[in-house]
PDB file of C-alpha atoms in Angstrom:
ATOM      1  CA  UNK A 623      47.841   4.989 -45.829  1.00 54.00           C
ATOM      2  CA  UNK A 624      47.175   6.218 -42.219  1.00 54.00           C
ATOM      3  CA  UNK A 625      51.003   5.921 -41.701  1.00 58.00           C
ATOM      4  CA  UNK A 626      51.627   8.044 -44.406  1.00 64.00           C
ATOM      5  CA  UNK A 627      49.180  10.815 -43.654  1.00 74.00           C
ATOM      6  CA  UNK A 628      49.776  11.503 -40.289  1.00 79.00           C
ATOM      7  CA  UNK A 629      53.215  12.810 -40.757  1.00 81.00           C
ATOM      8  CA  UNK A 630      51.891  14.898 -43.773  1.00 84.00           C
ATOM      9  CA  UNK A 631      49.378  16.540 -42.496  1.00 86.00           C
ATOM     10  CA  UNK A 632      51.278  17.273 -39.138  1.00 87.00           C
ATOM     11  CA  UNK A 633      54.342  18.645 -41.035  1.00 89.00           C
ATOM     12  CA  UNK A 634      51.127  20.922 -42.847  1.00 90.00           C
ATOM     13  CA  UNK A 635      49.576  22.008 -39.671  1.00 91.00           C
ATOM     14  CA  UNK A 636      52.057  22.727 -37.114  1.00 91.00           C
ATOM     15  CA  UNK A 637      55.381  23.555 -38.636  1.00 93.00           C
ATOM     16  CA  UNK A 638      54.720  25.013 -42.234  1.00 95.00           C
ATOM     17  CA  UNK A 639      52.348  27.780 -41.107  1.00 94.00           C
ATOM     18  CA  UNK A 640      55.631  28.418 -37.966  1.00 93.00           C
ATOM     19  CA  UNK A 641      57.769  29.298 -40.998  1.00 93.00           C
ATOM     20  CA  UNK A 642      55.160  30.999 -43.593  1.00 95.00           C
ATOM     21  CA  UNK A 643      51.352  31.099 -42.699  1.00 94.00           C
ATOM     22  CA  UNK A 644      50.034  32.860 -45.612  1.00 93.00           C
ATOM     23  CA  UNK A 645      50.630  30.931 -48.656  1.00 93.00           C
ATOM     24  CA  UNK A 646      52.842  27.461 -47.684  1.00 94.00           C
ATOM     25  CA  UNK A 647      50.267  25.337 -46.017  1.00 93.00           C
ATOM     26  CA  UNK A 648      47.740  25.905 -48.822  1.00 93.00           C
ATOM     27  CA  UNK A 649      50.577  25.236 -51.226  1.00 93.00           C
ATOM     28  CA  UNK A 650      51.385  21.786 -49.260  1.00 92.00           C
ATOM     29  CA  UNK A 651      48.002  20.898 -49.013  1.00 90.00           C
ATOM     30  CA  UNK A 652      47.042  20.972 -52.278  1.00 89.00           C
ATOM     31  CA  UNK A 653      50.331  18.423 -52.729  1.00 88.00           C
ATOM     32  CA  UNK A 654      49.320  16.407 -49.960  1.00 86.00           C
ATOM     33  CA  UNK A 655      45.915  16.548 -51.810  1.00 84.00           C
ATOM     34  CA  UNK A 656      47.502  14.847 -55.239  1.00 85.00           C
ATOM     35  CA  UNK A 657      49.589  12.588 -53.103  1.00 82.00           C
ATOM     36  CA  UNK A 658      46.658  10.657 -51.486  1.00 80.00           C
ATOM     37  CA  UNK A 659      43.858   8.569 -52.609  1.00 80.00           C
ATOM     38  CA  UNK A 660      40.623   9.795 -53.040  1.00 77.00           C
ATOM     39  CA  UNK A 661      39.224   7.079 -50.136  1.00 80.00           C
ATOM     40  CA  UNK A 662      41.998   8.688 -47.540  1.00 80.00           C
ATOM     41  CA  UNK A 663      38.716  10.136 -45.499  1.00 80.00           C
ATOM     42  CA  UNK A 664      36.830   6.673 -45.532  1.00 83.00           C
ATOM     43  CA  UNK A 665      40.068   4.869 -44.444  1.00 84.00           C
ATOM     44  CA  UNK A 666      40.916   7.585 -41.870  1.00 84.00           C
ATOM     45  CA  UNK A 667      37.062   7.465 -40.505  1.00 84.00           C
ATOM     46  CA  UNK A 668      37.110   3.510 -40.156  1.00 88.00           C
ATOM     47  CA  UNK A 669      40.588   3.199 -38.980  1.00 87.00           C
ATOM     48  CA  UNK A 670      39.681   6.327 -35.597  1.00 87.00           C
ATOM     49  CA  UNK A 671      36.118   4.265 -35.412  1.00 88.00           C
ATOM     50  CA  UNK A 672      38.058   0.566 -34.784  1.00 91.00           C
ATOM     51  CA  UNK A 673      40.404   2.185 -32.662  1.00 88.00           C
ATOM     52  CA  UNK A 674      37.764   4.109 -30.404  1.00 87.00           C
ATOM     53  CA  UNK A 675      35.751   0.465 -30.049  1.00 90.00           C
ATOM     54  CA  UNK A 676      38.977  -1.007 -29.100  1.00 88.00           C
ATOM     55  CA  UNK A 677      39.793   1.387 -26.830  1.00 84.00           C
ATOM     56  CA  UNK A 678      36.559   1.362 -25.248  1.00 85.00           C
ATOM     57  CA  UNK A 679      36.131  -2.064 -25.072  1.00 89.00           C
ATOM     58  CA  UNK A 680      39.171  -2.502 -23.278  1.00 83.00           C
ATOM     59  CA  UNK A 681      38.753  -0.235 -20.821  1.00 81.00           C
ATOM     60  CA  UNK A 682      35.081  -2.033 -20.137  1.00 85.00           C
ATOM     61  CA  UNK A 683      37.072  -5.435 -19.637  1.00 86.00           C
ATOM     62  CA  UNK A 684      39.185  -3.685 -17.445  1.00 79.00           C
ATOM     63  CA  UNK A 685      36.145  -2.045 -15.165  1.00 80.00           C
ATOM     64  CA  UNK A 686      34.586  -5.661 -15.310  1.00 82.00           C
ATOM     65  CA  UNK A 687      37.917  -7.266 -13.609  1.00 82.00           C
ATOM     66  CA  UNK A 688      38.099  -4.997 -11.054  1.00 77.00           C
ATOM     67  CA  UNK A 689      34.457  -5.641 -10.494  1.00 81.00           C
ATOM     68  CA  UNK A 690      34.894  -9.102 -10.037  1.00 80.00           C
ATOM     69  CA  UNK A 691      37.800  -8.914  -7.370  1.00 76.00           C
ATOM     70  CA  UNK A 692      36.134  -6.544  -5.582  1.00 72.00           C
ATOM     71  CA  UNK A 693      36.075  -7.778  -1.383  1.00 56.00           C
ATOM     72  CA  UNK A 694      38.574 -10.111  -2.348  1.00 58.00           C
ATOM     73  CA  UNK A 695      41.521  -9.775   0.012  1.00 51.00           C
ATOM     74  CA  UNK A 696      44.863  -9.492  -1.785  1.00 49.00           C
ATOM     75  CA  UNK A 697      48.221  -8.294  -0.606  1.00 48.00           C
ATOM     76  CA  UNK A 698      48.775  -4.779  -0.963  1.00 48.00           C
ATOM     77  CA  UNK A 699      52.174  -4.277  -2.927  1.00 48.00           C
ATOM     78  CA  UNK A 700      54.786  -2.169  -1.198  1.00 43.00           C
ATOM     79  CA  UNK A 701      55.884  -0.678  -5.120  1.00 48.00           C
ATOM     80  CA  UNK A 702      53.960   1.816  -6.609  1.00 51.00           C
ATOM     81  CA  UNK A 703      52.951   1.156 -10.123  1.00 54.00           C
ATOM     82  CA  UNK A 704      54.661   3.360 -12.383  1.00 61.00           C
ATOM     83  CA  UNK A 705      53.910   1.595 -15.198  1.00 61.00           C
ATOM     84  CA  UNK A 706      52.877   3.748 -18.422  1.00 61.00           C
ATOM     85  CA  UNK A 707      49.631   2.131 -18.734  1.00 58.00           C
ATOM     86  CA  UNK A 708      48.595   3.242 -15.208  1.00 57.00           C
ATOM     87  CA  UNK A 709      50.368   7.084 -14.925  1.00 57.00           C
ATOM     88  CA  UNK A 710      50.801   7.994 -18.144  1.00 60.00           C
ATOM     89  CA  UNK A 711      54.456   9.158 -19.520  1.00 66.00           C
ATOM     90  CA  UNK A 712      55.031  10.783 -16.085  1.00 62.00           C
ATOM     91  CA  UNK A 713      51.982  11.075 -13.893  1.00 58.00           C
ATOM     92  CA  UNK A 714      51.396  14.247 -15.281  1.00 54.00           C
ATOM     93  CA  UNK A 715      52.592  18.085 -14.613  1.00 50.00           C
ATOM     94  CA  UNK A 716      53.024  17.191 -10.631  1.00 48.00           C
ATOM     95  CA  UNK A 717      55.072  14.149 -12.000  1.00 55.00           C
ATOM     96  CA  UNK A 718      57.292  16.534 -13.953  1.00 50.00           C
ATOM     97  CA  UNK A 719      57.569  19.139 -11.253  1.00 46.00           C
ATOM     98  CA  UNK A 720      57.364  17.849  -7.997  1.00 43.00           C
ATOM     99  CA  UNK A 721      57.970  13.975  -8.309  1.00 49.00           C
ATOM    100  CA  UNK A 722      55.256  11.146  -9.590  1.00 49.00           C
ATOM    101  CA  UNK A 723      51.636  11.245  -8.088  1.00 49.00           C
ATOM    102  CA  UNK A 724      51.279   7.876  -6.889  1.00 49.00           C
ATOM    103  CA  UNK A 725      47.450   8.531  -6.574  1.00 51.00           C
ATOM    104  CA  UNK A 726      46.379   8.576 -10.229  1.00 54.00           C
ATOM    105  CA  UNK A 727      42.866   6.819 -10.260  1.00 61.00           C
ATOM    106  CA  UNK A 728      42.765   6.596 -14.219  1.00 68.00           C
ATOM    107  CA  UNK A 729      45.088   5.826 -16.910  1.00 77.00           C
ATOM    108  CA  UNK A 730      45.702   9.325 -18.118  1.00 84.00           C
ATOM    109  CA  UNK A 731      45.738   7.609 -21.554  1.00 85.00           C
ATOM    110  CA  UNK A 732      41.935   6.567 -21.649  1.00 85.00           C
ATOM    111  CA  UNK A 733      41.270   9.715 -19.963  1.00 88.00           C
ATOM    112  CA  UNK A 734      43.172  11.741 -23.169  1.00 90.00           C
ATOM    113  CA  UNK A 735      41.400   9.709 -25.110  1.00 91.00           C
ATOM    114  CA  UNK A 736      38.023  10.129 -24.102  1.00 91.00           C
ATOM    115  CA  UNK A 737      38.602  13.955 -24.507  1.00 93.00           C
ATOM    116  CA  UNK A 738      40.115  13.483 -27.837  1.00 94.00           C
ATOM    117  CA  UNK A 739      37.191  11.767 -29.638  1.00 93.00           C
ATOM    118  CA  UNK A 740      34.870  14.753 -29.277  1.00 95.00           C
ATOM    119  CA  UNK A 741      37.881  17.071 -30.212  1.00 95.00           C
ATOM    120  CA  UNK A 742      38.364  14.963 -33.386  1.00 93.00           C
ATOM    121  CA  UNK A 743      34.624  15.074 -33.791  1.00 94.00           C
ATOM    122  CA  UNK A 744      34.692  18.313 -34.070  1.00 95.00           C
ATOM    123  CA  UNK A 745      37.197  18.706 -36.580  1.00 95.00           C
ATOM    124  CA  UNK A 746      36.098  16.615 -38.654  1.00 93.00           C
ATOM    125  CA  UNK A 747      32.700  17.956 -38.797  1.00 94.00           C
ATOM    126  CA  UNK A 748      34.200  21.560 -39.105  1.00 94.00           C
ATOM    127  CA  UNK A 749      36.358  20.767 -41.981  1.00 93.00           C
ATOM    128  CA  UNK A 750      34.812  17.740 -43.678  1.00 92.00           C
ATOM    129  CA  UNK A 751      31.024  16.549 -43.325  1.00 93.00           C
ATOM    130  CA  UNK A 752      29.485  20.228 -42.804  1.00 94.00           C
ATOM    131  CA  UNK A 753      31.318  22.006 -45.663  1.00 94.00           C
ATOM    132  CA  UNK A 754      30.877  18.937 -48.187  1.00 92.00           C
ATOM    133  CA  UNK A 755      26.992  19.554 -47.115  1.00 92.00           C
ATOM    134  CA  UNK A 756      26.462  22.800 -47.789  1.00 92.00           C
ATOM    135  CA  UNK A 757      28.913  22.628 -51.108  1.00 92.00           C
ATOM    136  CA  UNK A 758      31.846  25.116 -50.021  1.00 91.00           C
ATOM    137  CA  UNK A 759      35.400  23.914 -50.757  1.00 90.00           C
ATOM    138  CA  UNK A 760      37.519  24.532 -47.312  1.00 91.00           C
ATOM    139  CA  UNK A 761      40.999  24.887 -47.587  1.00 91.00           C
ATOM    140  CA  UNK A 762      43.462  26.976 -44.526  1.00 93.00           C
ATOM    141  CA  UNK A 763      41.706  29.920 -46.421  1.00 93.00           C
ATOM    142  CA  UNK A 764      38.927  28.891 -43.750  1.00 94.00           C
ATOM    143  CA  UNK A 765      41.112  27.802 -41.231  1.00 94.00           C
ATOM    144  CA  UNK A 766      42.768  31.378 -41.138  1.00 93.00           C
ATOM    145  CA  UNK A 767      39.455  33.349 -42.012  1.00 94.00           C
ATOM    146  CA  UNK A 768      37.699  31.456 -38.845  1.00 94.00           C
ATOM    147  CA  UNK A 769      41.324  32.458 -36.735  1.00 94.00           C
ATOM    148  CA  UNK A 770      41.665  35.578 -37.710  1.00 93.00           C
ATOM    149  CA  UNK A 771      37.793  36.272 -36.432  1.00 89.00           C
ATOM    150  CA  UNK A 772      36.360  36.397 -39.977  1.00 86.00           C
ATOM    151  CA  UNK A 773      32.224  36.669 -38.242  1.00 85.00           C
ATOM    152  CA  UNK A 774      33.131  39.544 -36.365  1.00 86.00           C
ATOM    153  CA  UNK A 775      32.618  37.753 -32.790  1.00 89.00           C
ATOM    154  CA  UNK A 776      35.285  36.593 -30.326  1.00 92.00           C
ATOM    155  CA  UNK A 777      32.864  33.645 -29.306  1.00 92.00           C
ATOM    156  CA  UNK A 778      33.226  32.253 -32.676  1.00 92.00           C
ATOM    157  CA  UNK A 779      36.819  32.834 -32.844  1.00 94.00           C
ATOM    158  CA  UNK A 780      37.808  31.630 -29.696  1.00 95.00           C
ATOM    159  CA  UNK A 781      35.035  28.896 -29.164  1.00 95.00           C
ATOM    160  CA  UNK A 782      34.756  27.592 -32.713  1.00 94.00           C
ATOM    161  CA  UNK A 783      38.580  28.345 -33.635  1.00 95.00           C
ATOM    162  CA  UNK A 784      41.337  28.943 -31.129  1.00 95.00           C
ATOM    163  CA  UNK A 785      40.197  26.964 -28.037  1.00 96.00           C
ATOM    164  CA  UNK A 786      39.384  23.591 -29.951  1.00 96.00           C
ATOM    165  CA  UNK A 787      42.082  23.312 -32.339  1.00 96.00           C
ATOM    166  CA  UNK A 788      44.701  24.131 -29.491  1.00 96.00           C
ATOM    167  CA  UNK A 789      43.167  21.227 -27.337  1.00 96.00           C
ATOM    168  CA  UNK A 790      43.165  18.731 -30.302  1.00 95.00           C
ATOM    169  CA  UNK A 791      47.295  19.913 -31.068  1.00 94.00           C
ATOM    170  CA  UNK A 792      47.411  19.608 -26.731  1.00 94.00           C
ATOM    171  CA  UNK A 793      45.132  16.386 -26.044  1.00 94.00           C
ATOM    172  CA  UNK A 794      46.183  14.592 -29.559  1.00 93.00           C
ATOM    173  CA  UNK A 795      49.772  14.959 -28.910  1.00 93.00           C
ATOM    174  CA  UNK A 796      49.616  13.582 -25.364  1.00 92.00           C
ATOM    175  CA  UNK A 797      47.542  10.938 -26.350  1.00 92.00           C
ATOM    176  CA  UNK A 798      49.481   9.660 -29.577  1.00 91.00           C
ATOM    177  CA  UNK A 799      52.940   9.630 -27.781  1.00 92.00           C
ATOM    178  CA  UNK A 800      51.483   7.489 -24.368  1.00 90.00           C
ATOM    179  CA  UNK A 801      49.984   5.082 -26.690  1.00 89.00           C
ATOM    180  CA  UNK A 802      53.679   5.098 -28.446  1.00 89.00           C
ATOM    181  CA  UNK A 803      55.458   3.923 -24.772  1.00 89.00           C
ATOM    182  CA  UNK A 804      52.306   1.493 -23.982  1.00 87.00           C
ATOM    183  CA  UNK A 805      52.788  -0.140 -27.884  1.00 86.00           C
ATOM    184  CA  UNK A 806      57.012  -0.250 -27.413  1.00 88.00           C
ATOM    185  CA  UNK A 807      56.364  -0.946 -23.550  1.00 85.00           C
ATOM    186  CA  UNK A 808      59.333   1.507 -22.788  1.00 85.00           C
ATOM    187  CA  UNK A 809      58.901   1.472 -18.814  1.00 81.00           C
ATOM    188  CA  UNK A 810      61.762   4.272 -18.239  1.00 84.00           C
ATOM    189  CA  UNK A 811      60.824   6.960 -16.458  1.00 84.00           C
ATOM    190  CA  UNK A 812      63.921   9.003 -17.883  1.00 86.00           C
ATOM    191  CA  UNK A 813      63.025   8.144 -21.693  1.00 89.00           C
ATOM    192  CA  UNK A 814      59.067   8.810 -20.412  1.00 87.00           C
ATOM    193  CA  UNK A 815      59.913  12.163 -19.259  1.00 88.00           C
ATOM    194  CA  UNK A 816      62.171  13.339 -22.422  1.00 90.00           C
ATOM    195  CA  UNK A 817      59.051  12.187 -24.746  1.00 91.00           C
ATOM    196  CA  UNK A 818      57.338  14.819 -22.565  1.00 90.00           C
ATOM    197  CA  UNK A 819      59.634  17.209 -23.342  1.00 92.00           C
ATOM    198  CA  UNK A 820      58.532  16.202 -26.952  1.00 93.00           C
ATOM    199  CA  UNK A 821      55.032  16.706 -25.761  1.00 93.00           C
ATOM    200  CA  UNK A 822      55.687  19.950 -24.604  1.00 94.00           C
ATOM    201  CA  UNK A 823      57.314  21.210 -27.230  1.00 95.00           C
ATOM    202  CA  UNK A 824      54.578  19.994 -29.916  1.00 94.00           C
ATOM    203  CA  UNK A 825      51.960  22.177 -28.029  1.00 95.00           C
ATOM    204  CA  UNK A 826      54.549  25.453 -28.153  1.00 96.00           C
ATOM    205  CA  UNK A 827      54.878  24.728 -31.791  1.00 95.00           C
ATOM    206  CA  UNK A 828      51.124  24.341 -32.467  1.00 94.00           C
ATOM    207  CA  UNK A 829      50.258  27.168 -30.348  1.00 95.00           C
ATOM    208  CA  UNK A 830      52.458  29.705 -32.010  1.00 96.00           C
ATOM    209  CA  UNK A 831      51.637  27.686 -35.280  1.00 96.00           C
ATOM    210  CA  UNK A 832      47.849  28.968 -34.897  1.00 95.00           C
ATOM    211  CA  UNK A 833      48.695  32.464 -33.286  1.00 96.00           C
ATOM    212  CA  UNK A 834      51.078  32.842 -36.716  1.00 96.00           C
ATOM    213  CA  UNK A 835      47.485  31.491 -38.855  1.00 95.00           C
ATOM    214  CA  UNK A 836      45.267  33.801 -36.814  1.00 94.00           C
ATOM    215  CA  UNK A 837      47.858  37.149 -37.891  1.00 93.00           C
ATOM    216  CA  UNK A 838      47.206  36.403 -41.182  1.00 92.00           C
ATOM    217  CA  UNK A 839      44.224  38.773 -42.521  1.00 88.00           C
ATOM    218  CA  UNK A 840      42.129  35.946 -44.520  1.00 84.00           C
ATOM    219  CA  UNK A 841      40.135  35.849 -48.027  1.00 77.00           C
ATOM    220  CA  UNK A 842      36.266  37.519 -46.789  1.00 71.00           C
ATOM    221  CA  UNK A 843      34.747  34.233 -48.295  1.00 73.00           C
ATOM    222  CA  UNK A 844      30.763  34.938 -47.606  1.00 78.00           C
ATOM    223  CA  UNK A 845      30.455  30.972 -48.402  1.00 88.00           C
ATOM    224  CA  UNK A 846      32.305  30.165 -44.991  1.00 91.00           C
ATOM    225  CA  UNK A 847      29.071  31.782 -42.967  1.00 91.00           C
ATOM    226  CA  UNK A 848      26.993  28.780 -44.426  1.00 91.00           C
ATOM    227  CA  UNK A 849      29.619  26.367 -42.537  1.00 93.00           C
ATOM    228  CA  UNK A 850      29.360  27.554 -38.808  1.00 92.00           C
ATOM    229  CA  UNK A 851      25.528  28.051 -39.280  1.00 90.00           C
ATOM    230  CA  UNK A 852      25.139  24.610 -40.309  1.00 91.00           C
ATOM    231  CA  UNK A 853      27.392  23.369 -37.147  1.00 91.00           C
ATOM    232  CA  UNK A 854      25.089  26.158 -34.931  1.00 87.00           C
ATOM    233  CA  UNK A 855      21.778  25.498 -36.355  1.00 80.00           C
ATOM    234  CA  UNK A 856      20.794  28.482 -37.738  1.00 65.00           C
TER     235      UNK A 856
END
């Protein structure tokens, strides 16, 4: 089920609205909508909560190994470890640009995922628990009225909108394709740095993807106001 709607709601979000934001990703949607069980969220929530305690607990074993050969004398190894678990697909921009930074302290995959939990969070409050509280149906109706700037205030458009769906297309991406090389163990540093390319092209496609969504002059749904005062507290 996961398998099935990652793909589908990535085709929905980043490439339909690049070819027609108005109409097509609410028409997909509502497809994707029929297509899928009704437990899809319940599945999705467990299946992000295993993999966060896995990931976490991993990286504890790690700190705790380290720990325990700390002042223990071992030979220094002449090799630096370029190894995808340790810099990532490349050692990041520097390692794209100027060579690979042999001086990364933390995986850059834990560290993407750390700042992809909140991210998802977020989104799933946004577009999930708060609406279903406060009884309003959300649909990219809402994703294009909050985009567009639908309160009136740049804050919430920018804050609320632009600036956290961008870093969940940016961090998400990242984090989904290092965890690919890690799971495949693909150790090349030329394959590595062409799935960056793939990275980097994801994150031009969702940013013009919500630029195109944020043109589009959105339904004035009053209901919608009820949604970001839940998530402000108002």
């Amino acid at each position: 089920m996961v398998f099935g709607y990652m793909p589908l709601h990535l085709t929905n979000t980043l490439f339909i609205p690049l070819i027609e934001p108005t109409y097509a990703p609410n028409d997909v949607l509502r497809m994707v909508r029929e297509l899928l069980p009704a437990a899809t969220d319940q599945v999705l929530a467990w299946t992000v909560g295993v993999h966060v305690a896995a990931g976490v607990t991993l990286r504890v074993m790690s700190w705790y190994r380290r720990w325990r050969r700390r002042g223990r004398r071992y030979v220094t190894r002449v090799e630096a470890d370029t190894s995808p678990r340790r810099i990532g697909l490349i050692g990041g921009l520097s390692g794209y640009f100027l060579g690979l930074n042999k001086t990364v302290r933390h995986s850059p995959h834990a560290l993407s995922g750390y700042l992809l939990v909140p991210l998802l969070a977020y989104h799933a409050a946004l577009m999930k628990w708060l609406p279903a509280r406060v009884g309003v149906d959300v649909d990219f109706d809402f994703v294009q009225w909050l985009l567009y700037g639908g309160t009136g205030s740049a804050w919430t458009r920018w804050g609320l909108g632009i600036m956290p769906l961008a870093g969940l297309v940016s961090v998400g991406a990242y984090h989904m394709f290092t965890g690919l090389v890690q799971l495949f163990r693909w150790r090349s540093l030329e394959l590595r740095r062409k799935i960056f390319n793939v990275v980097i092209g994801i994150n031009v496609v969702g940013l013009v993807s919500l630029w195109r969504l944020s043109t589009v002059r959105p339904i004035m749904n009053i209901q919608y106001h009820r949604i970001l005062q839940q998530l402000l507290w108002r």
